[in-house]
Amino acid sequence: EAGASVLLLRACLALLASPIYLLSFLGMWEPFCRKVFFPFILDKIGAAHDKKSKKHKLELFRNLPDFKGPNGELRLLEIGTGGGSNFQFYPAGCKVTCTDINPNFQESLAKNMKKNQHLQYERFVVAAGEDLGQVPSGSVDAVVCTLVLCSVSSVSGTLREVLRVLRPGGAFYFLEHVAAEHSSWRYFWQQVCFPTWKLVFAGCCLTRELWKNLEEAKFSELKIQHISLAMPWMPIEPHIVGYGVK
């Protein structure tokens, strides 16, 4: 029975990661993870993921200039900016507001801002995707979110905020890893890794069916493509990529 095997393998994985579970129990893992481990590991995994996703991102962001505001400017808000690996794909002169719940990415963020001086950086807001209260309603032309919806505490709450801050006719761009096909081995391993992965990778959930949340959100037009990005030894191969228009 698959359920029993999942539980058994989960227990084995938890045993291997027991030092982390112990630190978590003592309240020491979370702050260490946020400040040191997650920014470091994201830099490493991020570099591999960026290589694999580059052609998809080039394709995805190609029509960003179509969403310039009436004044000819493109005001873009990125949720979960992290180290800023998407900056290279944004068109010249684009005004970028960065948000992230975790302010500990300064090093790689500064590096990427220096590399991408074709952009205008407006401000950095420390905020969760579900709570962008510091950003006025209808104030941006585009919102970008890559590999972030896996770890927000409420996907629907985040999409509500996205629609609030976008002007009518603005667009939301996404590239996210998602749950595999339920009958697949991939999904079996996603279920096995789920609790330990979530603890180690700062709340990242492996089995979210994000395309369903996007379909339920009130976009006037929605383009979603299911793709596969081979990440060796990582249970995050299935992805969705696309954009929705308010």
Tab-separated table of C-alpha atoms in Angstrom:
chain	number	residue	atom	x	y	z
A	1	GLU	CA	0.000	0.000	0.000
A	2	ALA	CA	1.472	3.321	-1.190
A	3	GLY	CA	0.329	5.234	1.903
A	4	ALA	CA	2.276	2.941	4.248
A	5	SER	CA	5.441	3.058	2.096
A	6	VAL	CA	5.262	6.860	2.025
A	7	LEU	CA	5.030	7.003	5.824
A	8	LEU	CA	7.876	4.527	6.286
A	9	LEU	CA	10.179	6.364	3.872
A	10	ARG	CA	9.208	9.706	5.421
A	11	ALA	CA	10.299	8.355	8.798
A	12	CYS	CA	13.659	7.223	7.337
A	13	LEU	CA	14.212	10.649	5.810
A	14	ALA	CA	13.289	12.347	9.099
A	15	LEU	CA	15.828	10.124	10.837
A	16	LEU	CA	18.551	11.224	8.398
A	17	ALA	CA	17.562	14.845	8.987
A	18	SER	CA	17.112	14.405	12.753
A	19	PRO	CA	19.720	17.077	13.681
A	20	ILE	CA	17.640	19.626	11.736
A	21	TYR	CA	14.413	18.441	13.394
A	22	LEU	CA	16.110	18.806	16.770
A	23	LEU	CA	17.351	22.323	15.994
A	24	SER	CA	13.865	23.171	14.773
A	25	PHE	CA	12.348	21.857	18.001
A	26	LEU	CA	14.787	24.045	19.961
A	27	GLY	CA	13.812	27.064	17.844
A	28	MET	CA	17.298	27.395	16.360
A	29	TRP	CA	16.841	26.089	12.797
A	30	GLU	CA	14.415	28.718	11.485
A	31	PRO	CA	16.601	31.811	12.151
A	32	PHE	CA	19.738	29.979	10.893
A	33	CYS	CA	17.871	28.771	7.810
A	34	ARG	CA	16.552	32.255	7.030
A	35	LYS	CA	19.842	34.098	7.528
A	36	VAL	CA	22.489	31.625	6.409
A	37	PHE	CA	21.397	28.298	4.955
A	38	PHE	CA	18.535	29.288	2.643
A	39	PRO	CA	20.263	32.269	0.938
A	40	PHE	CA	23.400	30.109	0.491
A	41	ILE	CA	21.634	27.012	-0.846
A	42	LEU	CA	19.273	29.068	-3.001
A	43	ASP	CA	22.283	30.701	-4.614
A	44	LYS	CA	23.632	27.236	-5.515
A	45	ILE	CA	20.362	25.546	-6.556
A	46	GLY	CA	19.257	28.828	-8.101
A	47	ALA	CA	22.291	28.893	-10.411
A	48	ALA	CA	21.466	25.386	-11.691
A	49	HIS	CA	17.774	26.220	-12.001
A	50	ASP	CA	18.557	29.479	-13.846
A	51	LYS	CA	20.557	27.565	-16.460
A	52	LYS	CA	17.709	25.105	-17.026
A	53	SER	CA	14.974	27.735	-17.054
A	54	LYS	CA	16.750	30.449	-19.054
A	55	LYS	CA	15.141	29.697	-22.420
A	56	HIS	CA	11.695	29.480	-20.784
A	57	LYS	CA	12.235	32.808	-19.015
A	58	LEU	CA	13.439	34.521	-22.197
A	59	GLU	CA	10.272	33.314	-23.905
A	60	LEU	CA	8.059	34.200	-20.917
A	61	PHE	CA	9.273	37.768	-20.433
A	62	ARG	CA	9.531	38.609	-24.128
A	63	ASN	CA	6.173	40.408	-24.213
A	64	LEU	CA	6.730	42.431	-20.997
A	65	PRO	CA	7.049	45.707	-22.986
A	66	ASP	CA	3.468	45.156	-24.278
A	67	PHE	CA	2.215	45.956	-20.760
A	68	LYS	CA	3.779	49.416	-20.422
A	69	GLY	CA	1.453	51.927	-18.764
A	70	PRO	CA	-0.273	54.769	-20.650
A	71	ASN	CA	2.758	57.000	-19.922
A	72	GLY	CA	5.105	54.588	-21.704
A	73	GLU	CA	6.751	53.382	-18.480
A	74	LEU	CA	6.803	49.800	-17.251
A	75	ARG	CA	6.387	49.604	-13.464
A	76	LEU	CA	7.180	46.084	-12.326
A	77	LEU	CA	6.818	44.504	-8.899
A	78	GLU	CA	8.635	41.270	-8.135
A	79	ILE	CA	7.357	39.086	-5.297
A	80	GLY	CA	10.077	37.048	-3.610
A	81	THR	CA	12.955	38.742	-5.430
A	82	GLY	CA	15.586	36.732	-3.525
A	83	GLY	CA	18.958	37.441	-5.119
A	84	GLY	CA	17.452	39.077	-8.205
A	85	SER	CA	18.131	36.378	-10.806
A	86	ASN	CA	15.243	37.637	-12.985
A	87	PHE	CA	16.620	41.163	-13.443
A	88	GLN	CA	18.495	40.182	-16.622
A	89	PHE	CA	15.185	39.415	-18.371
A	90	TYR	CA	13.486	42.774	-17.749
A	91	PRO	CA	13.435	45.435	-20.489
A	92	ALA	CA	15.641	48.544	-20.274
A	93	GLY	CA	14.242	51.453	-18.271
A	94	CYS	CA	11.815	49.189	-16.398
A	95	LYS	CA	11.084	50.509	-12.858
A	96	VAL	CA	11.460	47.621	-10.420
A	97	THR	CA	10.073	47.324	-6.900
A	98	CYS	CA	11.504	44.295	-5.074
A	99	THR	CA	9.703	42.477	-2.274
A	100	ASP	CA	10.797	39.503	-0.219
A	101	ILE	CA	9.722	38.101	3.139
A	102	ASN	CA	13.388	37.317	3.819
A	103	PRO	CA	15.745	40.358	3.812
A	104	ASN	CA	18.920	38.200	3.941
A	105	PHE	CA	19.753	38.095	0.233
A	106	GLN	CA	21.619	41.425	0.124
A	107	GLU	CA	24.879	39.998	-1.196
A	108	SER	CA	23.581	38.348	-4.355
A	109	LEU	CA	20.940	41.075	-4.750
A	110	ALA	CA	23.600	43.823	-4.776
A	111	LYS	CA	25.646	41.777	-7.263
A	112	ASN	CA	22.693	41.362	-9.637
A	113	MET	CA	21.657	45.022	-9.355
A	114	LYS	CA	25.192	46.050	-10.295
A	115	LYS	CA	25.114	43.678	-13.284
A	116	ASN	CA	21.746	44.980	-14.475
A	117	GLN	CA	22.053	48.730	-14.598
A	118	HIS	CA	19.585	48.916	-17.489
A	119	LEU	CA	16.846	48.900	-14.827
A	120	GLN	CA	15.666	51.548	-12.358
A	121	TYR	CA	15.369	50.116	-8.848
A	122	GLU	CA	12.578	51.895	-6.995
A	123	ARG	CA	12.585	50.309	-3.549
A	124	PHE	CA	12.870	47.107	-1.540
A	125	VAL	CA	9.908	46.096	0.617
A	126	VAL	CA	10.188	43.345	3.240
A	127	ALA	CA	6.760	41.732	2.931
A	128	ALA	CA	5.002	38.425	2.391
A	129	GLY	CA	3.193	37.837	-0.893
A	130	GLU	CA	-0.144	37.697	0.955
A	131	ASP	CA	0.405	41.105	2.514
A	132	LEU	CA	1.643	43.755	0.092
A	133	GLY	CA	-0.113	46.547	2.002
A	134	GLN	CA	2.808	48.906	1.394
A	135	VAL	CA	2.109	48.783	-2.375
A	136	PRO	CA	-0.859	50.953	-3.501
A	137	SER	CA	-3.731	49.321	-5.406
A	138	GLY	CA	-3.545	49.484	-9.205
A	139	SER	CA	-0.037	50.962	-9.068
A	140	VAL	CA	1.967	48.483	-11.200
A	141	ASP	CA	1.858	47.268	-14.805
A	142	ALA	CA	3.366	43.830	-14.186
A	143	VAL	CA	3.933	41.489	-11.249
A	144	VAL	CA	6.519	38.701	-11.452
A	145	CYS	CA	6.726	35.655	-9.220
A	146	THR	CA	9.122	32.743	-9.846
A	147	LEU	CA	9.573	29.799	-7.447
A	148	VAL	CA	7.688	31.634	-4.710
A	149	LEU	CA	4.109	30.323	-4.701
A	150	CYS	CA	5.437	26.988	-3.383
A	151	SER	CA	6.223	28.598	-0.034
A	152	VAL	CA	3.674	31.378	0.559
A	153	SER	CA	1.287	30.577	3.400
A	154	SER	CA	-1.752	31.310	1.211
A	155	VAL	CA	-1.666	30.980	-2.570
A	156	SER	CA	-5.150	32.449	-3.061
A	157	GLY	CA	-4.319	35.330	-0.676
A	158	THR	CA	-1.168	36.091	-2.674
A	159	LEU	CA	-3.062	36.035	-5.992
A	160	ARG	CA	-5.674	38.392	-4.508
A	161	GLU	CA	-2.871	40.825	-3.625
A	162	VAL	CA	-1.383	40.448	-7.129
A	163	LEU	CA	-4.721	41.408	-8.679
A	164	ARG	CA	-5.106	44.316	-6.241
A	165	VAL	CA	-1.733	45.951	-7.002
A	166	LEU	CA	-2.007	45.449	-10.794
A	167	ARG	CA	-3.657	48.133	-12.883
A	168	PRO	CA	-6.534	46.885	-15.111
A	169	GLY	CA	-4.887	45.353	-18.197
A	170	GLY	CA	-1.656	44.638	-16.260
A	171	ALA	CA	-0.096	41.167	-16.252
A	172	PHE	CA	1.094	38.599	-13.707
A	173	TYR	CA	4.052	36.425	-14.811
A	174	PHE	CA	4.891	33.128	-13.113
A	175	LEU	CA	7.233	30.147	-13.304
A	176	GLU	CA	6.692	27.656	-10.479
A	177	HIS	CA	7.393	24.021	-9.643
A	178	VAL	CA	4.236	21.983	-9.014
A	179	ALA	CA	2.916	18.561	-8.044
A	180	ALA	CA	3.686	15.736	-10.453
A	181	GLU	CA	1.050	13.534	-12.078
A	182	HIS	CA	-0.614	11.628	-9.175
A	183	SER	CA	-0.028	8.169	-10.631
A	184	SER	CA	3.705	8.821	-11.161
A	185	TRP	CA	6.786	7.797	-9.182
A	186	ARG	CA	7.710	11.450	-9.148
A	187	TYR	CA	4.603	12.237	-7.138
A	188	PHE	CA	5.334	9.316	-4.805
A	189	TRP	CA	8.784	10.784	-4.061
A	190	GLN	CA	7.349	14.271	-3.676
A	191	GLN	CA	5.060	12.884	-0.976
A	192	VAL	CA	7.945	11.074	0.723
A	193	CYS	CA	10.158	14.186	0.762
A	194	PHE	CA	7.362	16.628	1.596
A	195	PRO	CA	7.730	17.170	5.412
A	196	THR	CA	11.546	17.143	5.524
A	197	TRP	CA	11.864	19.227	2.348
A	198	LYS	CA	9.428	21.794	3.751
A	199	LEU	CA	11.455	22.084	6.953
A	200	VAL	CA	14.852	22.265	5.236
A	201	PHE	CA	13.810	24.640	2.438
A	202	ALA	CA	12.020	27.325	4.433
A	203	GLY	CA	8.413	26.219	3.923
A	204	CYS	CA	8.622	25.048	0.306
A	205	CYS	CA	5.693	22.693	-0.518
A	206	LEU	CA	6.305	20.062	-3.189
A	207	THR	CA	2.751	19.009	-3.992
A	208	ARG	CA	0.874	22.216	-4.735
A	209	GLU	CA	-1.328	22.139	-7.840
A	210	LEU	CA	-0.821	25.829	-8.516
A	211	TRP	CA	-2.500	25.800	-11.929
A	212	LYS	CA	-5.804	25.224	-10.093
A	213	ASN	CA	-5.298	28.348	-7.922
A	214	LEU	CA	-4.469	30.373	-11.027
A	215	GLU	CA	-7.567	29.115	-12.821
A	216	GLU	CA	-9.713	30.046	-9.805
A	217	ALA	CA	-8.214	33.576	-9.555
A	218	LYS	CA	-10.074	36.265	-11.470
A	219	PHE	CA	-7.772	36.793	-14.473
A	220	SER	CA	-9.452	37.957	-17.675
A	221	GLU	CA	-6.956	35.963	-19.743
A	222	LEU	CA	-4.630	33.161	-18.588
A	223	LYS	CA	-1.871	31.324	-20.461
A	224	ILE	CA	-0.388	28.299	-18.659
A	225	GLN	CA	2.115	25.833	-20.047
A	226	HIS	CA	3.205	22.657	-18.218
A	227	ILE	CA	6.927	22.021	-18.665
A	228	SER	CA	9.573	19.768	-17.169
A	229	LEU	CA	12.931	21.056	-15.907
A	230	ALA	CA	15.290	18.185	-15.121
A	231	MET	CA	16.911	18.950	-11.768
A	232	PRO	CA	19.093	15.959	-10.819
A	233	TRP	CA	18.144	14.430	-7.452
A	234	MET	CA	15.489	17.070	-6.881
A	235	PRO	CA	11.770	16.294	-6.614
A	236	ILE	CA	10.884	19.537	-8.443
A	237	GLU	CA	10.850	18.620	-12.140
A	238	PRO	CA	7.276	19.493	-13.146
A	239	HIS	CA	6.769	23.256	-13.592
A	240	ILE	CA	4.156	25.640	-14.917
A	241	VAL	CA	5.013	28.829	-16.750
A	242	GLY	CA	2.844	31.597	-18.146
A	243	TYR	CA	1.009	34.842	-17.448
A	244	GLY	CA	-2.420	36.123	-16.539
A	245	VAL	CA	-3.965	39.494	-17.442
A	246	LYS	CA	-6.088	41.476	-14.973
